[in-house]
């Protein structure tokens, strides 16, 4: 009787009797450990020739990165958190898309955490979220980015973070600064140059630093043309369509209504436009309207909305690029390596010359 040879389990190739490590790959490929990490994480910012060379070494050695071991070593998950209190859904969508542009295909995943900053248990809930998820990092858009108590919690857990805000609030490595006041000033000057003198402002909620910055920039732009924001033309709203509609109705009911209105975001501007039409006036002819953000909504209105462009999707890319750094993406493109954006006015049909 012939015995069949016993089948033995095939072990992956070993290097010097041990499983190969990332250091072995880097040494044999004559590149840095960081470069090997970029290639493993499928970074687009590595030369193809280098990628092919390192991939060949990885295949030859039989090297297999262990994500679980990496996570245990760093005591981090592969989750990027987006914590937000934002009444404008389009802002949230654009921010998510920007983050996903960077982390897609990298092994990292996006976890969103909507919250209400004014809730009594806000900080308690965020603390539980961060502790439970062991996040690789957090992106903080306004207005949660403006909460210093939240930042202390993240620092307590040694959780990396990037704050997106209209003014510098932190060290550069933790910040994306959007300079909202600049865009609002440009909007005011645009309306003044069209000959408007009775110009209203519909602002966002006081809980957002961006609302204060946009108002301050707007007032500065008026002042440059020897104009001022009259008290009855200064209306507070909530960054929502409905609040813009109510603010617009209030302005149109004045004995001497404004001929131009600057709104703190496009959602409110859309509401104002509806109020202007309800009052029997024509947008761009009788009343000029300017928004802020230049969201997709701006080009879908009729007439198309003049708006201050704030590149929210780019801001999401910039924040996640800064957050995850070289371990994920290597050298970022120039525009995303910077920590600042500068809003610009996009002129469309909703603004026109003042008619006597």
PDB file of C-alpha atoms in Angstrom, residues 241 244-252 261 269-281 283:
ATOM      1  CA  UNK A 241     -34.981  79.116   3.524  1.00  0.00           C
ATOM      2  CA  UNK A 244     -34.991  84.065   4.759  1.00  0.00           C
ATOM      3  CA  UNK A 245     -38.577  84.150   3.528  1.00  0.00           C
ATOM      4  CA  UNK A 246     -39.770  85.693   6.792  1.00  0.00           C
ATOM      5  CA  UNK A 247     -36.911  88.226   6.799  1.00  0.00           C
ATOM      6  CA  UNK A 248     -37.673  89.174   3.183  1.00  0.00           C
ATOM      7  CA  UNK A 249     -41.350  89.712   3.935  1.00  0.00           C
ATOM      8  CA  UNK A 250     -40.402  91.959   6.841  1.00  0.00           C
ATOM      9  CA  UNK A 251     -38.148  94.053   4.606  1.00  0.00           C
ATOM     10  CA  UNK A 252     -40.713  94.298   1.796  1.00  0.00           C
ATOM     11  CA  UNK A 261     -30.387  92.805  -0.021  1.00  0.00           C
ATOM     12  CA  UNK A 269     -31.339  84.413  -0.300  1.00  0.00           C
ATOM     13  CA  UNK A 270     -33.737  81.970  -1.973  1.00  0.00           C
ATOM     14  CA  UNK A 271     -36.326  82.749   0.708  1.00  0.00           C
ATOM     15  CA  UNK A 272     -35.787  86.483   0.249  1.00  0.00           C
ATOM     16  CA  UNK A 273     -36.274  86.132  -3.512  1.00  0.00           C
ATOM     17  CA  UNK A 274     -39.649  84.493  -2.934  1.00  0.00           C
ATOM     18  CA  UNK A 275     -40.680  87.304  -0.580  1.00  0.00           C
ATOM     19  CA  UNK A 276     -39.654  89.905  -3.163  1.00  0.00           C
ATOM     20  CA  UNK A 277     -41.821  88.207  -5.806  1.00  0.00           C
ATOM     21  CA  UNK A 278     -44.747  87.988  -3.399  1.00  0.00           C
ATOM     22  CA  UNK A 279     -44.463  91.769  -3.028  1.00  0.00           C
ATOM     23  CA  UNK A 280     -44.855  92.169  -6.798  1.00  0.00           C
ATOM     24  CA  UNK A 281     -41.268  93.197  -7.429  1.00  0.00           C
ATOM     25  CA  UNK A 283     -35.463  90.286  -8.872  1.00  0.00           C
TER      26      UNK A 283
END
